[in-house]
mmCIF file of C-alpha atoms in Angstrom:
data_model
loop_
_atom_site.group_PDB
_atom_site.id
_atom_site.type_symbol
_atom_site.label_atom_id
_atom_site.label_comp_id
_atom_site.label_asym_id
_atom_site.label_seq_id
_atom_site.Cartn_x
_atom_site.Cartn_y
_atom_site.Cartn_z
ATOM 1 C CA UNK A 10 0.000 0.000 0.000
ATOM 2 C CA UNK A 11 3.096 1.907 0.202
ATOM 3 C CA UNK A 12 3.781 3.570 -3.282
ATOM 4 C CA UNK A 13 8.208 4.096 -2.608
ATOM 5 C CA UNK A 14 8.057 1.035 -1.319
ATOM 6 C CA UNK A 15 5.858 -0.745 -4.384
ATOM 7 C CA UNK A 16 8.244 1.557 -6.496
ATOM 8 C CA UNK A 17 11.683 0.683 -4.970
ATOM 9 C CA UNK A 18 10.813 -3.038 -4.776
ATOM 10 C CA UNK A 19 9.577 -3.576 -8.734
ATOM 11 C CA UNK A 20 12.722 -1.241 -10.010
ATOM 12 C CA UNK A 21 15.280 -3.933 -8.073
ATOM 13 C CA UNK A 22 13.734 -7.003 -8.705
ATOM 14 C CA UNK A 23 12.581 -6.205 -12.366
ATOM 15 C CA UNK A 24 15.992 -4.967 -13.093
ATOM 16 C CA UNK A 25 17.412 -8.133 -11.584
ATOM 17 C CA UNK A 26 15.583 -10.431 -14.014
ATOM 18 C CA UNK A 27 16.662 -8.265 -16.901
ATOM 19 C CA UNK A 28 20.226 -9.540 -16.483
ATOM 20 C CA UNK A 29 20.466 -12.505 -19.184
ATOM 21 C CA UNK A 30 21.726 -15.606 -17.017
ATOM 22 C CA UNK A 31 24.274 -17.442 -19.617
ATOM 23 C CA UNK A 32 25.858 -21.074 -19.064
ATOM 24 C CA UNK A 33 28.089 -23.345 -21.074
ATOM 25 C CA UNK A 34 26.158 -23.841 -24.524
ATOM 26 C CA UNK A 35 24.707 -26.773 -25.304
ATOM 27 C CA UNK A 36 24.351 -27.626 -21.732
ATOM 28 C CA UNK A 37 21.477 -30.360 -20.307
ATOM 29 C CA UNK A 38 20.294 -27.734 -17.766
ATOM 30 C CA UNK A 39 20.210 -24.750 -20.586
ATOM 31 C CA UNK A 40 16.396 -25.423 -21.188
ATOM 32 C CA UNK A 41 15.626 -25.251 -17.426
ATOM 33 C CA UNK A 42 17.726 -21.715 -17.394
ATOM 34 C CA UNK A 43 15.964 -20.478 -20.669
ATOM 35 C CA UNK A 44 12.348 -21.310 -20.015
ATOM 36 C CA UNK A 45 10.664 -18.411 -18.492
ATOM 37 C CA UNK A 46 10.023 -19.950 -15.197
ATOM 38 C CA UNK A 47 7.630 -18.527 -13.154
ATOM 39 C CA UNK A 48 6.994 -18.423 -9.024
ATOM 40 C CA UNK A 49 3.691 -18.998 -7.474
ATOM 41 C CA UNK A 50 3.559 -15.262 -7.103
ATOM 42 C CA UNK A 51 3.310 -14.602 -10.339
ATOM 43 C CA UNK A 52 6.148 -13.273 -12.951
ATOM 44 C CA UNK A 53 9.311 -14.171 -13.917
ATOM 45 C CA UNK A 54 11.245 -16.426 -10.993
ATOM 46 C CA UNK A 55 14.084 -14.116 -10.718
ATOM 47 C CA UNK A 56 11.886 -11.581 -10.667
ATOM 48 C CA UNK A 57 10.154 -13.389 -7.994
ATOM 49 C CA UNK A 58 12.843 -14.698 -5.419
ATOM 50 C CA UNK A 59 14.738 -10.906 -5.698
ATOM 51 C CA UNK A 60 11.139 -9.448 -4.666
ATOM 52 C CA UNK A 61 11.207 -12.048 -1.571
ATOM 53 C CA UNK A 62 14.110 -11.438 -0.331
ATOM 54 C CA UNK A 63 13.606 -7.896 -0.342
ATOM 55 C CA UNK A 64 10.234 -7.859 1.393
ATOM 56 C CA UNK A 65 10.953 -10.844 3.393
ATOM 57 C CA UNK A 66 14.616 -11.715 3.392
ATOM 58 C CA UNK A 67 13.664 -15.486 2.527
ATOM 59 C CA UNK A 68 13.211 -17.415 -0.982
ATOM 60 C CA UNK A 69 12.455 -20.673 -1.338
ATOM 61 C CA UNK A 70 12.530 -22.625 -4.299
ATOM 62 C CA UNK A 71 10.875 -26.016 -5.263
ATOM 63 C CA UNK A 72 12.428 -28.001 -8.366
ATOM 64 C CA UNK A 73 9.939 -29.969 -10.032
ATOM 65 C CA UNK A 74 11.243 -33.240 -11.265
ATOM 66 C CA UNK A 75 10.498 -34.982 -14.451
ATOM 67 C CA UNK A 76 9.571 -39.071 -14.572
ATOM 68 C CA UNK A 77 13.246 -39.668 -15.295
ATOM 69 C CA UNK A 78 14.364 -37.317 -11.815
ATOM 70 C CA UNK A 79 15.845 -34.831 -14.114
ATOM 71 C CA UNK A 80 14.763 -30.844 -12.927
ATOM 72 C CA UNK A 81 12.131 -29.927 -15.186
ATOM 73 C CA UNK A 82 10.782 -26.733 -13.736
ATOM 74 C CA UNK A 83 11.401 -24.387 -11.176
ATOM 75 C CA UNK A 84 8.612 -22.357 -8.846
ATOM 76 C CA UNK A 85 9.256 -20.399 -6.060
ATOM 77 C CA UNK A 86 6.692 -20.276 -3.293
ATOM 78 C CA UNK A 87 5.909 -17.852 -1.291
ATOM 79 C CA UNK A 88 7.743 -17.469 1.719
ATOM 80 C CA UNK A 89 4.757 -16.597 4.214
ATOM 81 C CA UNK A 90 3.492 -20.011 3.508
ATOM 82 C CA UNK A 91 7.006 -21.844 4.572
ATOM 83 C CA UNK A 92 7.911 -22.574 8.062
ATOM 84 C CA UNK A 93 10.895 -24.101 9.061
ATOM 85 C CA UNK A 94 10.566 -27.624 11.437
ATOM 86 C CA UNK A 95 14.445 -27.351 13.197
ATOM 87 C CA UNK A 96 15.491 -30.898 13.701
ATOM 88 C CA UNK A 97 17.096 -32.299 17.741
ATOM 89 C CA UNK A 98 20.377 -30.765 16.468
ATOM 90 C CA UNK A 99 18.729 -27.358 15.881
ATOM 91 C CA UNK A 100 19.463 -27.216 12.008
ATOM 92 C CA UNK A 101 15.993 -27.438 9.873
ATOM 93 C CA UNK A 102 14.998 -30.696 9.687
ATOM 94 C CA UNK A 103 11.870 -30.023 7.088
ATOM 95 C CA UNK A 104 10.237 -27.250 5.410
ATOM 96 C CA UNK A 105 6.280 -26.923 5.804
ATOM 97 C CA UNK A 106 3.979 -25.552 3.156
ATOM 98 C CA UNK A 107 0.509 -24.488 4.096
ATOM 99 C CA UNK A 108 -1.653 -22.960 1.328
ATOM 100 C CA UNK A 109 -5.288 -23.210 2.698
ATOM 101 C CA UNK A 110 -5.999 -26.223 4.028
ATOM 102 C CA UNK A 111 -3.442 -27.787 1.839
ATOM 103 C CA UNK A 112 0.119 -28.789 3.150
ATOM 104 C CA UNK A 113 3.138 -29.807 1.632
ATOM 105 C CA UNK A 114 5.771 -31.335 3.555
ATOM 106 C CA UNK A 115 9.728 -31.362 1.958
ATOM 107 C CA UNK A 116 12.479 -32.856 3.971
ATOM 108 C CA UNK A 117 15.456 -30.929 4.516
ATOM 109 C CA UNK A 118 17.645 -33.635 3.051
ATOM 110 C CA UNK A 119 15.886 -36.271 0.788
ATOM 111 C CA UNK A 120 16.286 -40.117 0.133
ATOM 112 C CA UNK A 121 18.642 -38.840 -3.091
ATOM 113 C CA UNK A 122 20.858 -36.704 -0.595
ATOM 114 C CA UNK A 123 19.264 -33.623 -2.452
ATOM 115 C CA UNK A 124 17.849 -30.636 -0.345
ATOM 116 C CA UNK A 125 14.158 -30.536 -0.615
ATOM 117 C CA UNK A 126 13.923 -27.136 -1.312
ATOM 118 C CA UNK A 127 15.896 -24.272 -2.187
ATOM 119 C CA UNK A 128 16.296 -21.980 0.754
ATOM 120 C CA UNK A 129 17.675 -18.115 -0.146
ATOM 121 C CA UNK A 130 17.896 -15.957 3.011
ATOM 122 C CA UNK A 131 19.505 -12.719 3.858
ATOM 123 C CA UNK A 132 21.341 -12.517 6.905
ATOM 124 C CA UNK A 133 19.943 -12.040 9.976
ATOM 125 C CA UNK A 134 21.922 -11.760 13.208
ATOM 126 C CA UNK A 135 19.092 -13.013 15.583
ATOM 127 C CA UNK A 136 18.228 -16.274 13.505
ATOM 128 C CA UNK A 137 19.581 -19.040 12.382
ATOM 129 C CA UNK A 138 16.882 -20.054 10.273
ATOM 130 C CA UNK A 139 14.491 -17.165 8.741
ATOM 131 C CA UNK A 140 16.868 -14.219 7.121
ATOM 132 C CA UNK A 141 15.729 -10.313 7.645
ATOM 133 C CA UNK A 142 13.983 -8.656 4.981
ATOM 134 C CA UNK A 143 14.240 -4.574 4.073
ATOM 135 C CA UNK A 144 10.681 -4.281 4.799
ATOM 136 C CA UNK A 145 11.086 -4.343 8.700
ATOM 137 C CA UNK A 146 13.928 -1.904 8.760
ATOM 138 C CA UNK A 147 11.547 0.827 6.861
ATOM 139 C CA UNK A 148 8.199 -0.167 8.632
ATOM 140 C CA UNK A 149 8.384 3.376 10.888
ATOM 141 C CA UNK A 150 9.534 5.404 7.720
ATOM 142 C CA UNK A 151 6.496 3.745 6.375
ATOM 143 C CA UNK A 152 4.135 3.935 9.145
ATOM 144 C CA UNK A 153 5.474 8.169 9.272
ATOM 145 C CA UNK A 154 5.110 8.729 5.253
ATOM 146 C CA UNK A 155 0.853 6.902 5.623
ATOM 147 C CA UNK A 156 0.501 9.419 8.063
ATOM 148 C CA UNK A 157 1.772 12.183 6.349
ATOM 149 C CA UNK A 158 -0.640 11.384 3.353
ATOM 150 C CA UNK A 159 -3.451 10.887 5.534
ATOM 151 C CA UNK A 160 -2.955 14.449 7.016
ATOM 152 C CA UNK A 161 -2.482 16.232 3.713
ATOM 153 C CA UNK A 162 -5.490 14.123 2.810
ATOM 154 C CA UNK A 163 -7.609 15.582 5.851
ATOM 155 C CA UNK A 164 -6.508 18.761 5.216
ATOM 156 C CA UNK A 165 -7.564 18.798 1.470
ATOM 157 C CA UNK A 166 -10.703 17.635 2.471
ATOM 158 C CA UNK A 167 -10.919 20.461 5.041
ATOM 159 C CA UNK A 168 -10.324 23.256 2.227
ATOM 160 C CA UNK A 169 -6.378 22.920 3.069
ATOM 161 C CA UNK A 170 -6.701 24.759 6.860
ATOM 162 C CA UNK A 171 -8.140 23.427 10.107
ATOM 163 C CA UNK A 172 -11.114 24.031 11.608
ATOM 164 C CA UNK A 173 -12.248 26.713 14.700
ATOM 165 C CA UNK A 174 -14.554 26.025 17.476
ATOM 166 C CA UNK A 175 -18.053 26.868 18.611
ATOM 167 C CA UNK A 176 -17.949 29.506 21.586
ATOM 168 C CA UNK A 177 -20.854 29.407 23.712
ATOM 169 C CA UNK A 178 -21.483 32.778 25.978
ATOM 170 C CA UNK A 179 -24.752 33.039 27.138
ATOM 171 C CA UNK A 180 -24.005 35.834 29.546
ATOM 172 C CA UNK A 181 -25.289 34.519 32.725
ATOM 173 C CA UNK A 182 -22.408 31.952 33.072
ATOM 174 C CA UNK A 183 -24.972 28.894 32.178
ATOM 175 C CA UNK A 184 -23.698 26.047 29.690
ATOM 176 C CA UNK A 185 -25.500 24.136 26.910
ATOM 177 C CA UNK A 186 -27.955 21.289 28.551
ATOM 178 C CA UNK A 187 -26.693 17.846 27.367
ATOM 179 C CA UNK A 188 -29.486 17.483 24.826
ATOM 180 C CA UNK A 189 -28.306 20.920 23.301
ATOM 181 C CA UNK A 190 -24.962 19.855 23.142
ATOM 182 C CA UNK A 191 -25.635 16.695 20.713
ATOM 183 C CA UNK A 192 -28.135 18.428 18.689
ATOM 184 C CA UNK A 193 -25.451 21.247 17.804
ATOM 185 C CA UNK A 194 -22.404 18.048 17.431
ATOM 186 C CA UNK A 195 -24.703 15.986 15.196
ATOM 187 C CA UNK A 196 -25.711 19.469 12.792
ATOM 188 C CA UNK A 197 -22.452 20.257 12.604
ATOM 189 C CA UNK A 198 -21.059 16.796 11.121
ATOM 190 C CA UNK A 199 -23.937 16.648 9.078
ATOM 191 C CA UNK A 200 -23.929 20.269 7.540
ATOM 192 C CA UNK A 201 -20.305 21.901 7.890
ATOM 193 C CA UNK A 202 -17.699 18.728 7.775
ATOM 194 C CA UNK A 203 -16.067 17.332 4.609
ATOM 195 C CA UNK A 204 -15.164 18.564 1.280
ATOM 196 C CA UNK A 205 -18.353 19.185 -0.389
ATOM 197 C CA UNK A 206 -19.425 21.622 2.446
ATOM 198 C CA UNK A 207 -16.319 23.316 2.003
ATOM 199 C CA UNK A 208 -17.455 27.362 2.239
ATOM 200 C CA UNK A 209 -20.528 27.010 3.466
ATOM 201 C CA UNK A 210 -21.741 29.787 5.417
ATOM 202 C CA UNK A 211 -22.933 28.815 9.361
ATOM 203 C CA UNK A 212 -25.869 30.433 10.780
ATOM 204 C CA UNK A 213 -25.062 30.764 15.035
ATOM 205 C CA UNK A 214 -28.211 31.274 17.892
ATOM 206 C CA UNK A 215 -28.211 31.734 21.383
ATOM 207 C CA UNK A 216 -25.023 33.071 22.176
ATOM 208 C CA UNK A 217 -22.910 30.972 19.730
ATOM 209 C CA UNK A 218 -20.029 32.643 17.812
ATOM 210 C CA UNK A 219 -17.375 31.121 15.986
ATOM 211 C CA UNK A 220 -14.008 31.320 16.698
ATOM 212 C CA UNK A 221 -10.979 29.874 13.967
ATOM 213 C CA UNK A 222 -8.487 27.929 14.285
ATOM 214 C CA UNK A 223 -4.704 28.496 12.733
ATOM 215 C CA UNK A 224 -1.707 26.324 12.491
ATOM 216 C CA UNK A 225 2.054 27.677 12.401
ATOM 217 C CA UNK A 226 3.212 26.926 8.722
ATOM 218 C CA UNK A 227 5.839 24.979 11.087
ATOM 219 C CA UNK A 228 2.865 22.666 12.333
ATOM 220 C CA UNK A 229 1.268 22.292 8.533
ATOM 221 C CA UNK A 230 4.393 21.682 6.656
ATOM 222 C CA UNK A 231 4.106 17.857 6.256
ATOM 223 C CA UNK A 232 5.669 17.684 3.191
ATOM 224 C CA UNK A 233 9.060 17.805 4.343
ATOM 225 C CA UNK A 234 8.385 15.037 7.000
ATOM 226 C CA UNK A 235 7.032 12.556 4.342
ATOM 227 C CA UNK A 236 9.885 13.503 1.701
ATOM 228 C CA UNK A 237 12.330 12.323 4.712
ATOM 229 C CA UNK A 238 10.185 9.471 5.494
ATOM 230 C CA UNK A 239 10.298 8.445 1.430
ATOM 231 C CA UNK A 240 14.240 8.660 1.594
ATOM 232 C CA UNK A 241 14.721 6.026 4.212
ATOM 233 C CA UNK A 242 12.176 3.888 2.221
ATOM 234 C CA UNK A 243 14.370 3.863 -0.399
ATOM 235 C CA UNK A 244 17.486 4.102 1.093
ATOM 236 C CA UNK A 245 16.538 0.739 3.167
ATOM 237 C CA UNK A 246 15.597 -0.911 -0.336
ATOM 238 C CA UNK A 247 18.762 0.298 -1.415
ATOM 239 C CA UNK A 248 17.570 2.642 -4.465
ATOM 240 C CA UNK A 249 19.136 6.052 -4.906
ATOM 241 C CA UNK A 250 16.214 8.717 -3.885
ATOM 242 C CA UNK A 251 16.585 10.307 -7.184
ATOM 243 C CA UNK A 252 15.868 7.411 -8.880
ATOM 244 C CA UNK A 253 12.270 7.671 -7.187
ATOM 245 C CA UNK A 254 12.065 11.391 -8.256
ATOM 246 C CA UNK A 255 12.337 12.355 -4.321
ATOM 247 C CA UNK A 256 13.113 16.197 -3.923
ATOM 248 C CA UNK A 257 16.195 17.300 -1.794
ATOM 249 C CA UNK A 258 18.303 14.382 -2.269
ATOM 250 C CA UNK A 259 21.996 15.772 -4.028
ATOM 251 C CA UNK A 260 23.862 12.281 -3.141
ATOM 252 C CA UNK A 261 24.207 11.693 -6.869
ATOM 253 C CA UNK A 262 25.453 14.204 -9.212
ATOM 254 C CA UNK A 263 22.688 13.089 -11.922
ATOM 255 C CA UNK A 264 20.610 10.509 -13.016
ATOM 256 C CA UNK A 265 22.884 8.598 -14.739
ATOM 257 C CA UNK A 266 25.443 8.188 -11.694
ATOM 258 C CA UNK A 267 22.539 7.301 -9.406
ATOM 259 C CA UNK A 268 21.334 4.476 -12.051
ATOM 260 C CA UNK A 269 24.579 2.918 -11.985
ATOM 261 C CA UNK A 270 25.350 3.042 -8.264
ATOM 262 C CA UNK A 271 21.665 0.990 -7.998
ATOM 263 C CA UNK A 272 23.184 -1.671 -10.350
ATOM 264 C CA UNK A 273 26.663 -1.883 -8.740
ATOM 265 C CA UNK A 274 25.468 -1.863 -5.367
ATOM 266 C CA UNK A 275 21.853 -3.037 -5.165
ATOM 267 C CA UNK A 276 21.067 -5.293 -8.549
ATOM 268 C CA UNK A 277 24.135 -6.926 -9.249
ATOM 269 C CA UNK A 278 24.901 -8.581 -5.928
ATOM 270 C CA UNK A 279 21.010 -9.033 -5.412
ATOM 271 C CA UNK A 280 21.081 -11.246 -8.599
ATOM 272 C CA UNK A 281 24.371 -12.745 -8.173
ATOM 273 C CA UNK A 282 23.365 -14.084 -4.835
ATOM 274 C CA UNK A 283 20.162 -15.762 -6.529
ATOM 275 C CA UNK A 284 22.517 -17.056 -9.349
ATOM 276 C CA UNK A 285 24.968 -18.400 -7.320
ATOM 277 C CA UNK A 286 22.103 -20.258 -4.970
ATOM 278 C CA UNK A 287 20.514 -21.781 -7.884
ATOM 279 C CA UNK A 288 23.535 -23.248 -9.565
ATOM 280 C CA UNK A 289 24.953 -24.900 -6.121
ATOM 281 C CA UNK A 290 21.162 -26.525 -5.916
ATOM 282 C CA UNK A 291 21.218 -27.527 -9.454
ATOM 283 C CA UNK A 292 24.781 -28.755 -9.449
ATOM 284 C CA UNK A 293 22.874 -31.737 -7.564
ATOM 285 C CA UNK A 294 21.935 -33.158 -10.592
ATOM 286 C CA UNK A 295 24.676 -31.621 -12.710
ATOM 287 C CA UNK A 296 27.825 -31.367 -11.213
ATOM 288 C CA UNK A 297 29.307 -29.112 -14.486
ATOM 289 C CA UNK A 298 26.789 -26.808 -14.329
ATOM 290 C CA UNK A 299 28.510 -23.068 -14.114
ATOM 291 C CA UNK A 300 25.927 -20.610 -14.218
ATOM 292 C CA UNK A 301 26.867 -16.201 -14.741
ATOM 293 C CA UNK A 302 25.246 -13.049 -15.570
ATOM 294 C CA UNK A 303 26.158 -11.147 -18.850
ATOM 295 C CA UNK A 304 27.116 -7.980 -17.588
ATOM 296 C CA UNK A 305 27.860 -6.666 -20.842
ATOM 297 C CA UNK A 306 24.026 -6.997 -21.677
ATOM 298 C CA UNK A 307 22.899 -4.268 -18.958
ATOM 299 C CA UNK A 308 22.647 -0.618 -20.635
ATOM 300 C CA UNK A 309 23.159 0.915 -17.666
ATOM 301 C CA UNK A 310 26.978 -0.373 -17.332
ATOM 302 C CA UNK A 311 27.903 0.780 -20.706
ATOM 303 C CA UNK A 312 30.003 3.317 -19.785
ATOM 304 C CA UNK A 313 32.059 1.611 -17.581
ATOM 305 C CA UNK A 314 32.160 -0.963 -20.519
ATOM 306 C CA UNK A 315 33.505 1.899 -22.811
ATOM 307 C CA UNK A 316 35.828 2.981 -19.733
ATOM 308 C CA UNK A 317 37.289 -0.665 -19.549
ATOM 309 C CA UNK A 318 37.735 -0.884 -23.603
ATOM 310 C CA UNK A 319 39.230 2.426 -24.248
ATOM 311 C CA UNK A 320 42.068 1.712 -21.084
ATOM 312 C CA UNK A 321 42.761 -1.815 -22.340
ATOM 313 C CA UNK A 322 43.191 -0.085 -25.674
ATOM 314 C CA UNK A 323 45.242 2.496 -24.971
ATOM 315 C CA UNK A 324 47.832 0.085 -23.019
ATOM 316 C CA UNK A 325 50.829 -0.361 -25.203
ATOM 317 C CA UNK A 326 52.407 -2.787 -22.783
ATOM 318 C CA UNK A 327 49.647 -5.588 -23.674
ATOM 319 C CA UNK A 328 49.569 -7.825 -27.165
ATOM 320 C CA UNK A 329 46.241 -7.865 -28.804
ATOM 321 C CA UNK A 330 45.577 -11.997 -27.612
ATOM 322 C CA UNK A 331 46.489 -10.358 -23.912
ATOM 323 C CA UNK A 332 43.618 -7.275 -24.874
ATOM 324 C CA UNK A 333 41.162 -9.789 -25.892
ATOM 325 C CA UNK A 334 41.380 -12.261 -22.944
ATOM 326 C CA UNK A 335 41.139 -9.066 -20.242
ATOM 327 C CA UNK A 336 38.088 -8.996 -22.373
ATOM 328 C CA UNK A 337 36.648 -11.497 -22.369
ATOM 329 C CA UNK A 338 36.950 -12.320 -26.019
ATOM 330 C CA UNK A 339 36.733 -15.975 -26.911
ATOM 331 C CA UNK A 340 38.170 -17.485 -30.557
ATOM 332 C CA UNK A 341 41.696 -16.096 -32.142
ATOM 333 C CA UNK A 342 42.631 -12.753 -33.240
ATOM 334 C CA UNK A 343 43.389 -11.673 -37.067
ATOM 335 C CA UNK A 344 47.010 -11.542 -36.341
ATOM 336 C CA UNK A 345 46.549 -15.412 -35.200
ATOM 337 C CA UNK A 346 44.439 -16.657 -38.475
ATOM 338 C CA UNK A 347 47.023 -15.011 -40.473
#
């Protein structure tokens, strides 16, 4: 319900399924990689298990088997359905599913010596077994920045300025009888409150005069409070403020610093962390699989790409082969055909 955090959430885990995940061609496990996998929540499963471990700081991941025991799908469930059954030795003996009245029991270890599920965690230093999501770290920016919207909100429907108060001065010291009192309450919510009777004038009897109301521009100036409270959404999601179009924030010089300081220090080791946790699961059924991300493919790197290209060229100390492995350049040069 929290549009940073809705914002700063889809930008990381949508960028980290952008990355193209590349393997040794021709491998067994290539169509498992390629096929556009998704999780029980819906959309792609790197997509998925980056969104989880954001929110949550736990992913777990189920790999469907084929009649022959080969992987031939992967889902990732969602991680408020999974509890963890610790074993007499403390370490998780099973992992519980419970969807409805539906559960799903995997062991930690199966009969194959294969984990039964894929467990991705972030780390938390007061559990051993569930990791620590982003989400609890922002929950008072949050809590402050619903607030803040629900006062401007008020406000707005208020005409933008508070409201005064009813003085009663009969003269002789008397006050309004009880009846009186919630006869005047109950016309004035039902004639003078809200947006649409915003202006409209109040006739007074019987000693009543109205008296408003004024804040300090101090008390009404809630926009600065939520604009703080939206930078520490962000910042505990780890996306650069001006990437959210948040006012006030100068950390980056421009937009195109700030969009590569989110890959280099948010994206890239978000989806290198999933990478790296799916190819030690899958390397128990292949144990060649190597699985990386293509760097080279992400826009947003190019110019450190062009950076790294123009230095290598410009070194007179290396031999083109040299230039070409820094690169990452498979097959021989001209100069070697020749």
């Amino acid at each position: 319900t929290n549009a940073i955090g809705l914002r700063a959430v889809r930008l990381v885990a949508e960028s980290a399924a952008s990355v193209p995940v590349r393997m040794s061609r021709g491998h067994p496990a290539e169509p498992l990689i390629a096929r556009p996998c998704r999780g029980a929540t819906g959309g792609d499963l790197i997509e998925a298990v980056a969104a989880q471990l954001l929110l949550h700081g736990n992913a777990f991941i189920d790999v469907v088997e084929d009649g022959q025991g080969w992987p031939a799908s992967l889902h990732a469930l969602r991680p408020e359905r999974v509890s963890i059954e610790p074993g007499a030795d403390g370490w998780p003996a099973a992992y519980v599913y419970r969807a409805g009245q539906a559960v799903a029991r995997y062991p930690a270890v199966d009969a194959a010596g294969r984990p039964g599920l894929l467990h991705l965690k972030s780390y938390h230093p007061l559990d051993d077994h569930y990791g620590l999501g982003c989400l609890g770290a922002a929950q008072q920016a949050i809590a402050t920045h619903h607030a803040a919207s629900r006062w401007n909100a008020a406000l707005m429907e208020n005409a933008a300025r508070p409201s005064g108060m009813l003085v009663y001065d009969a003269g002789d010291g008397s006050t309004l009888s009880p009846e009186q009192y919630e006869r005047l309450k109950a016309e004035m919510e039902a004639g003078f409150q809200g947006a649409g009777n915003a202006g409209r004038p109040m006739l007074l009897e019987g000693g009543l005069k109205w008296q408003a109301l004024s804040f300090s521009p101090a008390e009404l100036d809630f926009a600065g409070s939520k604009a703080a409270a939206a930078r520490e959404i962000a910042l505990a999601f780890g996306v650069p403020p001006l990437l959210l179009g948040l006012p006030g924030d100068n950390t980056h010089a421009n937009y195109r610093e700030a969009n590569r300081a989110l890959w280099r220090l948010t994206v890239l080791p978000l989806a290198k962390r999933i990478v790296q946790g799916l190819e030690a699961h899958l390397k128990h059924w292949w144990d060649d699989l190597e699985l990386w991300l293509d760097t080279d493919a992400v826009p947003a790197l190019a110019a450190e790409r062009e950076e790294l290209w123009g230095m290598i060229d410009r070194a007179t100390f290396l031999t083109v082969e040299e230039k070409r492995r820094l690169l990452g350049i498979d097959g021989p040069s001209e100069t070697e055909e020749a």
